[in-house]
Amino acid sequence: MTETNFTLPIHNLAERHRGVTRALGESYTEAARVCLDRHHVSPVTFELRSKGNTLDGVVEWISTDERTRDAWANEIDTTEAGAYACALAAIELTIEMVAVHRAETKTGADYYIAPRGSEVNDLEDCYRLEVSGVDKAPVHIVEGRLRLKLNQAAKGKSNLPALASVIGFRAKLVLVENLER
Amino acid sequence: MAWADLHSQSESLASEAEATLRQGNVDKARVLYEQAAEAEARGLEQLDVSKKRTLGISAVSAASLWYKAAHYVEAQQLAYKWLSSGVLPEFAEEQLQGLLQAIWNETAMQKAGLRFAPGQVVVSVKGGDVVTGGAPLDLIVEKVQTVQSLFYRTAELLYAQPYRQHGQPSQELREMCRPWLFQAVPGSYQFAVAVQEPAQQDLFPGKRPKAVEVASHFLEILRASVEEPETVLPKIVPDPQYRGTFLKLTRNLAPTGKSFEAMEVRSADATEPITLVPSARKNIGDVIRRQTPARDPSQFTEETLLGVLRAVHLDRDWLEVTVDKDHIRVEDVGEAIDDLIGPMVNRPVIVHVVRDPQGRRLFRDIEPSE
């Protein structure tokens, strides 16, 4: 294994991200374990690219049992939930921001992130975190999905400021980038 | 209580509602969403109007929570109130308009007295000749027909029907899962497709896939056709005839870039779209050509015809293209003529053929020319 810079902190998310409840945090971690089990054996090296920097890091997890995998049978939901675990871990690690609030939308919910330890009384200066998970597709598809998000944010009436994070589980890739108009 | 405290209360209840929903308890989840909506709405009233972004996010959150609680009247009232206030940022106005459209569609479905499978598919066409809320009729008619064909082919695959070479989907299949068209919010040009469930379930005894599975399988097949046509699609669609038809229908959905730039297809409940752009059309076309058995180049010469498709013979497997003023017959079509080629009649097409030693033109592929 190559020398690595980090261990992705996908466990115990609620302890560090006050916008994530314990139940949801555990759910995201479990989903991430299912996604990782589909393609890899723990530990595995992931590449993390954030704001022009590239790091190699380790992801460690306890393998899931059949009951857990059956409970997460819907591949799309599982990939999305697992991606949340990895994205929250990535932003905590690379830019020292944590989820402080969550707000509902028609299709789901958005997390709002702020620097670790900051007092947050409203969402005016928080970054919205946009997360996307890719299960099987290769690196260029993962990169393409991030490019699409960047293009959409540049053109549309987006809720900014925001960060986008795209996770490729089979590709072993985590991407984090600022969305700008 | 301050906004932050009420919003935190709402967050907690909404998270619990999501977990409850995941366990399958819809009624309890709706009660929790209702409580979350009330907390969020109270918090919204505490906010200073100078905090526009927070107002916008919180207003969308409150309306979304009422919507998830299936309290459509409260959701509409809140949306109308804040849309008319003039204080919301643009992103929040757009999201509230989207919510209102979703509520109107739900209400229309309920009033129709028909049952629809959960999970609509939203199709958006953007760029080029497409404007907000409008698009050239022939373009949209063609794409709607292709989406319909994809839905029926997905259902036939799910119901393990033998591959249909000719004719329409069976009456039984159309009664089991009939796609409907609904209005979506004009962000580009959009429409929503919902699958109607059969009126009498007991006419179709035995274990059969549900209508909701048709929509999710449709998206899975479409995504694989666009992103992983040679690795993932064969696993989802093992039958090569079905796979070939799915690839061609997907290729026909994608733009060339002339009349529109991108098509997005997504579940109405999810944010992650499947995006079809000109490069996707080219990639899928390359895959189709790689999978078509090659002819001996010493005996056959390749040719491309650009013209108008003027005639097809459904039983004798030929079609006729008018190139300038010449009527050119192409034989050995062997395609699923009704849903692949039928929509292209009297439209500009690109036909790929090979000429045999006798000069006959034999079919290889056909695609619409925008």
Coordinates of C-alpha atoms in Angstrom, one line a residue:
Chain A
M1 CA 0.0 0.0 0.0
T2 CA 1.3 3.5 -0.9
E3 CA 2.0 6.0 1.9
T4 CA -1.2 7.7 2.9
N5 CA -2.0 11.1 4.4
F6 CA -5.3 10.5 6.2
T7 CA -8.0 8.1 7.4
L8 CA -11.4 9.1 6.3
P9 CA -13.5 9.6 9.4
I10 CA -16.8 8.0 8.3
H11 CA -17.8 6.7 11.8
N12 CA -19.5 8.5 14.7
L13 CA -20.5 11.5 12.5
A14 CA -23.0 12.8 15.0
E15 CA -20.3 13.4 17.6
R16 CA -18.6 16.0 15.4
H17 CA -21.4 17.2 13.1
R18 CA -24.1 18.7 15.2
G19 CA -26.4 19.0 12.2
V20 CA -26.5 15.2 11.9
T21 CA -28.6 13.2 14.4
R22 CA -27.1 10.1 15.9
A23 CA -29.7 7.9 14.1
L24 CA -29.0 9.5 10.7
G25 CA -25.2 9.5 11.2
E26 CA -25.2 5.7 12.0
S27 CA -27.4 5.2 9.0
Y28 CA -25.0 7.0 6.7
T29 CA -22.1 5.0 8.1
E30 CA -23.9 1.7 7.6
A31 CA -24.8 2.6 4.0
A32 CA -21.2 3.6 3.3
R33 CA -20.1 0.2 4.6
V34 CA -22.5 -1.6 2.3
C35 CA -21.3 0.5 -0.7
L36 CA -17.6 -0.2 0.2
D37 CA -18.3 -3.9 0.6
R38 CA -19.7 -4.1 -2.9
H39 CA -16.3 -3.4 -4.4
H40 CA -13.5 -3.5 -1.8
V41 CA -12.1 -5.2 1.3
S42 CA -11.1 -3.0 4.3
P43 CA -8.8 -1.2 4.4
V44 CA -8.7 0.5 1.0
T45 CA -6.9 3.5 -0.4
F46 CA -9.0 6.3 -1.7
E47 CA -7.9 9.4 -3.6
L48 CA -9.3 12.7 -2.2
R49 CA -9.2 15.8 -4.4
S50 CA -10.1 19.1 -2.8
K51 CA -9.6 22.6 -4.1
G52 CA -6.6 21.7 -6.3
N53 CA -5.0 19.4 -3.8
T54 CA -4.8 15.6 -4.0
L55 CA -4.3 13.3 -1.0
D56 CA -4.2 9.5 -0.7
G57 CA -6.0 8.1 2.3
V58 CA -7.3 5.0 3.9
V59 CA -10.9 4.1 4.5
E60 CA -11.5 1.4 7.1
W61 CA -14.8 -0.2 8.0
I62 CA -16.2 -3.4 9.5
S63 CA -17.7 -5.6 6.8
T64 CA -21.5 -5.8 6.7
D65 CA -23.5 -9.0 7.2
E66 CA -26.2 -10.3 4.9
R67 CA -29.0 -8.9 7.1
T68 CA -27.5 -5.4 6.8
R69 CA -27.0 -5.7 3.1
D70 CA -30.6 -6.9 2.6
A71 CA -31.9 -3.9 4.6
W72 CA -30.1 -1.6 2.1
A73 CA -31.3 -3.4 -1.0
N74 CA -32.2 -0.2 -2.9
E75 CA -28.9 0.6 -4.6
I76 CA -29.7 4.2 -5.4
D77 CA -30.8 5.1 -1.8
T78 CA -27.8 3.2 -0.4
T79 CA -25.3 4.9 -2.6
E80 CA -26.7 8.4 -1.8
A81 CA -26.7 7.7 2.0
G82 CA -23.2 6.2 1.9
A83 CA -22.0 9.2 -0.1
Y84 CA -23.2 11.5 2.7
A85 CA -20.9 9.7 5.2
C86 CA -17.9 10.0 2.9
A87 CA -18.6 13.6 2.0
L88 CA -19.1 14.8 5.5
A89 CA -15.9 13.0 6.5
A90 CA -14.1 14.6 3.6
I91 CA -15.1 18.2 4.3
E92 CA -14.2 17.7 8.0
L93 CA -10.8 16.4 7.1
T94 CA -9.8 18.8 4.3
I95 CA -11.4 22.1 5.1
E96 CA -12.2 21.6 8.8
M97 CA -15.9 22.3 8.3
V98 CA -18.8 20.4 9.9
A99 CA -22.5 20.1 9.3
V100 CA -24.4 22.5 11.6
H101 CA -27.9 22.4 10.1
R102 CA -30.1 20.5 7.8
A103 CA -33.0 21.9 5.8
E104 CA -35.7 20.1 3.8
T105 CA -36.3 20.4 0.1
K106 CA -39.0 18.7 -2.1
T107 CA -36.6 15.9 -3.1
G108 CA -34.7 15.4 0.2
A109 CA -32.6 17.7 2.4
D110 CA -29.5 19.8 2.2
Y111 CA -26.8 20.1 4.9
Y112 CA -25.3 23.4 5.8
I113 CA -21.7 23.5 6.9
A114 CA -19.6 26.0 8.9
P115 CA -16.1 26.0 10.4
R116 CA -15.7 23.6 13.3
G117 CA -16.4 25.3 16.6
S118 CA -18.3 28.3 15.1
E119 CA -21.5 29.7 16.6
V120 CA -24.2 29.6 14.1
N121 CA -27.5 31.5 14.6
D122 CA -28.6 31.6 11.0
L123 CA -27.6 30.2 7.6
E124 CA -26.5 33.5 5.9
D125 CA -22.8 32.6 5.8
C126 CA -23.0 28.8 5.8
Y127 CA -22.1 26.7 2.8
R128 CA -24.7 24.4 1.4
L129 CA -23.3 20.9 0.8
E130 CA -24.4 19.1 -2.3
V131 CA -23.5 15.4 -2.3
S132 CA -23.6 12.8 -5.0
G133 CA -22.7 9.2 -5.0
V134 CA -21.6 7.0 -7.9
D135 CA -21.5 3.3 -7.3
K136 CA -19.9 1.4 -10.2
A137 CA -19.0 3.9 -12.8
P138 CA -15.3 4.7 -13.5
V139 CA -13.3 7.8 -12.7
H140 CA -14.3 9.8 -15.7
I141 CA -18.0 9.5 -14.9
V142 CA -17.3 10.6 -11.3
E143 CA -15.4 13.6 -12.6
G144 CA -18.1 14.3 -15.2
R145 CA -20.7 14.5 -12.5
L146 CA -18.8 17.1 -10.6
R147 CA -18.3 19.1 -13.8
L148 CA -22.1 19.0 -14.4
K149 CA -22.7 20.4 -10.9
L150 CA -20.2 23.1 -11.5
N151 CA -21.8 24.1 -14.8
Q152 CA -25.3 24.1 -13.4
A153 CA -24.3 26.3 -10.5
A154 CA -22.5 28.7 -12.8
K155 CA -25.7 29.1 -14.9
G156 CA -28.6 28.8 -12.6
K157 CA -30.3 30.4 -9.6
S158 CA -28.3 28.3 -7.2
N159 CA -28.4 28.6 -3.4
L160 CA -24.8 29.8 -2.9
P161 CA -22.3 29.6 -1.4
A162 CA -22.1 25.8 -1.8
L163 CA -19.7 23.0 -2.0
A164 CA -20.2 19.9 -4.1
S165 CA -18.8 16.5 -3.2
V166 CA -19.0 13.5 -5.5
I167 CA -18.0 10.1 -4.2
G168 CA -17.0 7.2 -6.5
F169 CA -17.2 4.0 -4.5
R170 CA -15.7 1.6 -7.1
A171 CA -13.5 4.3 -8.4
K172 CA -12.1 5.0 -4.9
L173 CA -12.4 8.7 -5.4
V174 CA -13.7 11.6 -3.3
L175 CA -14.0 15.0 -5.0
V176 CA -14.8 18.3 -3.2
E177 CA -15.1 21.6 -5.0
N178 CA -16.6 25.1 -4.5
L179 CA -19.7 25.8 -6.6
E180 CA -19.6 29.4 -7.9
R181 CA -21.8 31.5 -10.2
Chain B
M1 CA -37.9 30.7 21.0
A2 CA -35.4 31.9 18.4
W3 CA -35.3 30.6 14.8
A4 CA -32.2 28.4 15.5
D5 CA -33.9 26.6 18.3
L6 CA -37.2 26.0 16.4
H7 CA -35.3 25.0 13.3
S8 CA -33.2 22.5 15.4
Q9 CA -36.5 21.1 16.7
S10 CA -37.8 20.7 13.1
E11 CA -34.5 19.1 12.0
S12 CA -34.8 16.5 14.8
L13 CA -38.4 15.6 13.9
A14 CA -37.6 15.5 10.2
S15 CA -34.7 13.2 10.7
E16 CA -36.9 10.9 12.8
A17 CA -39.5 11.1 10.1
E18 CA -37.0 10.0 7.5
A19 CA -35.8 7.1 9.5
T20 CA -39.5 6.0 10.2
L21 CA -40.2 6.3 6.5
R22 CA -37.3 4.1 5.7
Q23 CA -38.8 1.5 8.0
G24 CA -42.0 1.6 5.9
N25 CA -44.2 3.4 8.4
V26 CA -45.7 6.1 6.2
D27 CA -48.5 7.2 8.5
K28 CA -46.2 7.8 11.5
A29 CA -43.6 9.5 9.2
R30 CA -46.3 11.9 8.1
V31 CA -47.2 12.8 11.6
L32 CA -43.6 13.5 12.4
Y33 CA -43.3 15.6 9.2
E34 CA -46.4 17.6 10.3
Q35 CA -44.8 18.4 13.6
A36 CA -41.5 19.3 11.9
A37 CA -43.5 21.6 9.6
E38 CA -45.2 23.4 12.5
A39 CA -41.9 24.0 14.2
E40 CA -40.2 25.2 11.0
A41 CA -43.1 27.5 10.2
R42 CA -43.0 29.0 13.8
G43 CA -39.2 29.5 13.4
L44 CA -39.8 31.3 10.0
E45 CA -42.0 33.9 11.7
Q46 CA -39.1 34.7 14.2
L47 CA -36.6 35.5 11.4
D48 CA -35.5 39.1 10.6
V49 CA -36.4 39.9 7.0
S50 CA -32.8 41.1 6.5
K51 CA -31.7 37.5 6.7
K52 CA -32.9 36.8 3.2
R53 CA -31.0 33.6 2.5
T54 CA -32.1 32.0 5.8
L55 CA -35.6 33.1 5.1
G56 CA -35.5 31.5 1.7
I57 CA -34.1 28.2 3.0
S58 CA -36.5 28.0 5.9
A59 CA -39.5 28.9 3.8
V60 CA -38.7 26.1 1.3
S61 CA -38.0 23.7 4.3
A62 CA -41.4 24.5 5.9
A63 CA -43.3 24.1 2.6
S64 CA -41.4 20.9 1.8
L65 CA -42.2 19.5 5.3
W66 CA -45.9 20.2 4.8
Y67 CA -45.7 18.5 1.4
K68 CA -44.0 15.4 2.9
A69 CA -46.7 15.3 5.5
A70 CA -49.3 15.3 2.7
H71 CA -50.8 18.5 4.0
Y72 CA -51.1 20.2 0.6
V73 CA -53.3 23.0 1.7
E74 CA -50.9 24.2 4.3
A75 CA -48.0 23.8 1.9
Q76 CA -49.7 25.9 -0.7
Q77 CA -50.7 28.6 1.7
L78 CA -47.2 28.9 3.0
A79 CA -45.7 29.0 -0.5
Y80 CA -48.2 31.6 -1.7
K81 CA -47.6 33.8 1.3
W82 CA -43.8 33.8 1.0
L83 CA -43.8 34.1 -2.8
S84 CA -45.9 37.2 -2.6
S85 CA -43.8 38.7 0.1
G86 CA -41.1 39.8 -2.4
V87 CA -38.3 39.1 0.2
L88 CA -37.1 35.7 -0.9
P89 CA -34.0 35.1 -3.0
E90 CA -34.5 33.7 -6.5
F91 CA -33.4 30.1 -5.7
A92 CA -36.1 29.9 -3.0
E93 CA -38.8 31.3 -5.3
E94 CA -37.9 28.7 -7.9
Q95 CA -38.0 25.9 -5.4
L96 CA -41.4 27.0 -4.0
Q97 CA -42.8 27.2 -7.5
G98 CA -41.6 23.6 -8.1
L99 CA -43.3 22.5 -4.9
L100 CA -46.6 24.2 -6.0
Q101 CA -46.4 22.3 -9.3
A102 CA -45.8 19.0 -7.5
I103 CA -48.8 19.7 -5.3
W104 CA -51.0 20.5 -8.2
N105 CA -50.0 17.3 -9.9
E106 CA -50.7 15.3 -6.8
T107 CA -54.1 16.9 -6.4
A108 CA -54.9 16.3 -10.1
M109 CA -54.0 12.7 -9.7
Q110 CA -56.2 12.3 -6.7
K111 CA -59.1 14.0 -8.4
A112 CA -58.7 11.8 -11.5
G113 CA -59.7 8.8 -9.3
L114 CA -56.8 6.9 -10.7
R115 CA -53.9 5.3 -8.8
F116 CA -50.4 6.1 -9.7
A117 CA -47.3 4.3 -8.7
P118 CA -45.1 6.3 -6.3
G119 CA -42.1 8.0 -8.0
Q120 CA -42.6 10.2 -11.1
V121 CA -39.8 10.6 -13.6
V122 CA -39.1 14.2 -14.7
V123 CA -37.7 14.9 -18.1
S124 CA -36.1 18.3 -18.9
V125 CA -34.9 19.5 -22.3
K126 CA -32.5 22.5 -22.2
G127 CA -30.7 24.8 -24.5
G128 CA -30.8 25.6 -28.2
D129 CA -34.3 26.2 -29.5
V130 CA -35.8 25.4 -26.1
V131 CA -37.0 28.3 -24.0
T132 CA -38.4 28.4 -20.4
G133 CA -41.8 26.7 -20.6
G134 CA -41.7 26.1 -24.3
A135 CA -40.1 24.0 -27.0
P136 CA -40.6 23.1 -30.7
L137 CA -43.6 20.8 -30.8
D138 CA -42.0 18.2 -33.2
L139 CA -39.0 17.9 -30.9
I140 CA -41.0 17.3 -27.8
V141 CA -43.5 14.9 -29.5
E142 CA -40.5 12.8 -30.7
K143 CA -38.9 12.8 -27.2
V144 CA -42.2 12.0 -25.5
Q145 CA -42.8 9.0 -27.9
T146 CA -39.2 7.7 -27.2
V147 CA -39.7 8.0 -23.5
Q148 CA -43.0 6.1 -23.8
S149 CA -41.3 3.4 -25.8
L150 CA -38.6 3.1 -23.2
F151 CA -41.2 2.7 -20.4
Y152 CA -43.0 0.0 -22.3
R153 CA -39.8 -1.9 -23.2
T154 CA -38.8 -1.7 -19.5
A155 CA -42.1 -3.1 -18.4
E156 CA -41.9 -5.9 -21.0
L157 CA -38.4 -6.8 -19.8
L158 CA -39.5 -6.8 -16.1
Y159 CA -42.5 -8.9 -16.9
A160 CA -40.2 -11.4 -18.8
Q161 CA -42.1 -11.0 -22.1
P162 CA -40.5 -12.3 -25.3
Y163 CA -38.8 -9.5 -27.3
R164 CA -41.4 -7.7 -29.4
Q165 CA -40.3 -7.2 -32.9
H166 CA -43.4 -5.7 -34.3
G167 CA -46.7 -4.2 -33.1
Q168 CA -47.7 -2.2 -30.1
P169 CA -47.2 -3.4 -26.5
S170 CA -50.0 -5.9 -25.5
Q171 CA -53.2 -4.5 -24.1
E172 CA -52.6 -6.4 -20.9
L173 CA -49.2 -4.7 -20.4
R174 CA -50.6 -1.3 -21.1
E175 CA -53.3 -1.9 -18.5
M176 CA -50.7 -3.0 -16.0
C177 CA -48.5 0.1 -16.2
R178 CA -49.6 3.0 -18.4
P179 CA -47.4 6.1 -18.5
W180 CA -49.1 9.5 -18.1
L181 CA -47.8 12.9 -18.8
F182 CA -47.9 15.7 -16.2
Q183 CA -46.8 19.3 -16.2
A184 CA -43.5 20.0 -14.5
V185 CA -42.2 23.4 -13.4
P186 CA -40.8 25.3 -16.4
G187 CA -37.1 25.7 -15.6
S188 CA -36.3 24.7 -19.1
Y189 CA -39.0 22.6 -20.8
Q190 CA -40.0 19.9 -18.5
F191 CA -42.6 17.2 -18.3
A192 CA -43.3 14.5 -15.7
V193 CA -44.2 10.9 -16.4
A194 CA -46.2 8.9 -13.8
V195 CA -47.1 5.2 -14.2
Q196 CA -50.7 4.4 -13.7
E197 CA -51.4 1.2 -11.7
P198 CA -54.0 -1.3 -12.9
A199 CA -57.5 -0.6 -11.8
Q200 CA -58.1 -4.1 -10.7
Q201 CA -55.0 -5.8 -9.2
D202 CA -56.8 -9.2 -9.0
L203 CA -57.0 -9.5 -12.8
F204 CA -53.2 -10.2 -12.7
P205 CA -52.7 -12.9 -10.1
G206 CA -49.4 -14.3 -9.1
K207 CA -46.2 -12.5 -8.2
R208 CA -45.8 -9.7 -10.7
P209 CA -43.5 -6.6 -10.6
K210 CA -45.3 -3.5 -9.4
A211 CA -45.8 -0.4 -11.4
V212 CA -43.3 1.5 -9.1
E213 CA -40.6 -1.0 -10.2
V214 CA -41.1 0.0 -13.8
A215 CA -40.2 3.6 -13.1
S216 CA -37.1 2.7 -11.0
H217 CA -36.0 0.1 -13.5
F218 CA -36.5 2.5 -16.3
L219 CA -34.1 5.0 -14.6
E220 CA -31.6 2.2 -13.9
I221 CA -31.5 1.1 -17.5
L222 CA -31.3 4.6 -18.8
R223 CA -28.4 5.4 -16.5
A224 CA -26.5 2.3 -17.5
S225 CA -27.1 3.0 -21.2
V226 CA -25.6 6.5 -20.8
E227 CA -22.8 5.9 -18.3
E228 CA -21.8 2.2 -18.6
P229 CA -23.3 0.7 -21.8
E230 CA -20.7 -2.1 -22.1
T231 CA -20.1 -3.1 -18.5
V232 CA -23.2 -2.5 -16.4
L233 CA -26.0 -2.5 -19.0
P234 CA -25.4 -6.2 -20.0
K235 CA -25.8 -7.2 -16.4
I236 CA -29.1 -5.4 -16.0
V237 CA -30.4 -6.3 -19.5
P238 CA -28.8 -9.7 -20.5
D239 CA -31.0 -10.2 -23.6
P240 CA -29.1 -8.7 -26.5
Q241 CA -32.2 -7.7 -28.5
Y242 CA -33.7 -5.8 -25.6
R243 CA -30.2 -4.3 -24.9
G244 CA -29.8 -3.2 -28.5
T245 CA -33.3 -1.6 -28.5
F246 CA -32.6 0.2 -25.2
L247 CA -29.3 1.6 -26.5
K248 CA -31.0 2.9 -29.7
L249 CA -33.9 4.5 -27.9
T250 CA -31.5 6.1 -25.4
R251 CA -29.3 7.3 -28.3
N252 CA -32.4 8.8 -29.9
L253 CA -33.2 10.8 -26.8
A254 CA -29.8 12.4 -26.6
P255 CA -29.2 15.7 -28.5
T256 CA -26.9 16.4 -31.4
G257 CA -26.6 19.9 -30.1
K258 CA -28.5 21.6 -33.0
S259 CA -32.0 22.1 -31.5
F260 CA -31.2 21.4 -27.9
E261 CA -28.1 21.0 -25.8
A262 CA -29.0 18.6 -23.0
M263 CA -31.7 16.3 -21.7
E264 CA -32.0 15.5 -18.0
V265 CA -34.0 12.6 -16.7
R266 CA -34.5 12.0 -12.9
S267 CA -36.8 10.7 -10.4
A268 CA -39.1 13.4 -9.0
D269 CA -38.0 12.3 -5.5
A270 CA -34.3 12.5 -6.1
T271 CA -31.8 15.2 -7.1
E272 CA -29.3 13.3 -9.2
P273 CA -30.3 13.4 -12.8
I274 CA -29.2 11.3 -15.7
T275 CA -27.8 13.8 -18.2
L276 CA -27.8 13.2 -22.0
V277 CA -25.5 15.5 -24.0
P278 CA -24.1 15.3 -27.5
S279 CA -21.1 13.3 -26.4
A280 CA -23.4 10.7 -24.9
R281 CA -25.1 10.3 -28.2
K282 CA -21.8 9.8 -29.9
N283 CA -20.6 7.3 -27.3
I284 CA -23.8 5.2 -27.5
G285 CA -23.7 5.3 -31.3
D286 CA -20.1 4.0 -31.2
V287 CA -21.2 1.2 -28.8
I288 CA -24.1 0.3 -31.1
R289 CA -21.8 0.1 -34.1
R290 CA -19.3 -2.1 -32.2
Q291 CA -22.1 -4.5 -31.3
T292 CA -23.5 -4.7 -34.8
P293 CA -22.0 -7.7 -36.6
A294 CA -19.5 -6.5 -39.2
R295 CA -19.8 -7.3 -42.9
D296 CA -16.9 -8.5 -45.0
P297 CA -15.4 -5.1 -46.3
S298 CA -14.2 -6.8 -49.5
Q299 CA -17.8 -7.5 -50.5
F300 CA -19.8 -4.7 -48.8
T301 CA -19.3 -1.0 -48.9
E302 CA -20.5 1.3 -46.2
E303 CA -22.8 4.3 -47.1
T304 CA -24.6 6.9 -45.1
L305 CA -27.9 8.3 -46.4
L306 CA -29.2 11.7 -45.3
G307 CA -32.8 12.2 -46.2
V308 CA -36.4 12.0 -45.1
L309 CA -37.9 8.7 -44.0
R310 CA -40.9 8.4 -46.3
A311 CA -42.1 4.8 -46.0
V312 CA -41.7 1.6 -43.9
H313 CA -43.1 -1.8 -44.5
L314 CA -43.8 -3.4 -41.1
D315 CA -43.9 -7.0 -42.3
R316 CA -41.4 -7.0 -45.2
D317 CA -38.6 -5.3 -43.3
W318 CA -37.8 -2.4 -45.6
L319 CA -37.8 1.3 -45.5
E320 CA -37.6 4.1 -48.0
V321 CA -35.6 7.3 -47.7
T322 CA -35.9 10.3 -50.0
V323 CA -32.5 11.8 -50.6
D324 CA -32.9 15.0 -52.6
K325 CA -35.6 13.7 -54.9
D326 CA -34.4 10.0 -55.2
H327 CA -36.5 7.4 -53.4
I328 CA -34.0 4.9 -52.0
R329 CA -35.1 1.5 -50.6
V330 CA -33.2 -0.1 -47.7
E331 CA -33.7 -3.7 -47.0
D332 CA -33.1 -6.2 -44.3
V333 CA -34.1 -3.7 -41.6
G334 CA -34.9 -6.3 -38.9
E335 CA -35.4 -3.6 -36.3
A336 CA -38.1 -3.0 -33.8
I337 CA -39.8 -0.9 -36.4
D338 CA -42.9 0.3 -34.5
D339 CA -41.2 2.1 -31.6
L340 CA -37.7 2.7 -33.0
I341 CA -38.4 3.7 -36.5
G342 CA -42.1 4.5 -36.5
P343 CA -41.6 7.9 -34.8
M344 CA -39.1 8.9 -37.5
V345 CA -41.5 8.6 -40.4
N346 CA -41.7 11.8 -42.5
R347 CA -38.7 13.2 -40.5
P348 CA -35.1 13.9 -41.4
V349 CA -33.0 10.8 -40.7
I350 CA -29.4 9.4 -41.0
V351 CA -29.4 5.9 -42.3
H352 CA -26.3 3.8 -42.2
V353 CA -26.2 1.0 -44.8
V354 CA -23.9 -1.4 -46.5
R355 CA -24.2 -2.1 -50.3
D356 CA -23.9 -5.7 -51.2
P357 CA -22.3 -6.9 -54.4
Q358 CA -25.7 -6.8 -56.2
G359 CA -26.0 -3.1 -55.3
R360 CA -28.8 -3.6 -52.7
R361 CA -28.6 -1.4 -49.7
L362 CA -28.8 -3.4 -46.5
F363 CA -29.7 -1.7 -43.2
R364 CA -27.2 -1.2 -40.4
D365 CA -28.6 1.7 -38.2
I366 CA -30.9 4.7 -38.3
E367 CA -31.1 7.8 -36.1
P368 CA -33.1 11.0 -36.2
S369 CA -31.3 14.0 -37.7
E370 CA -32.2 17.2 -35.9

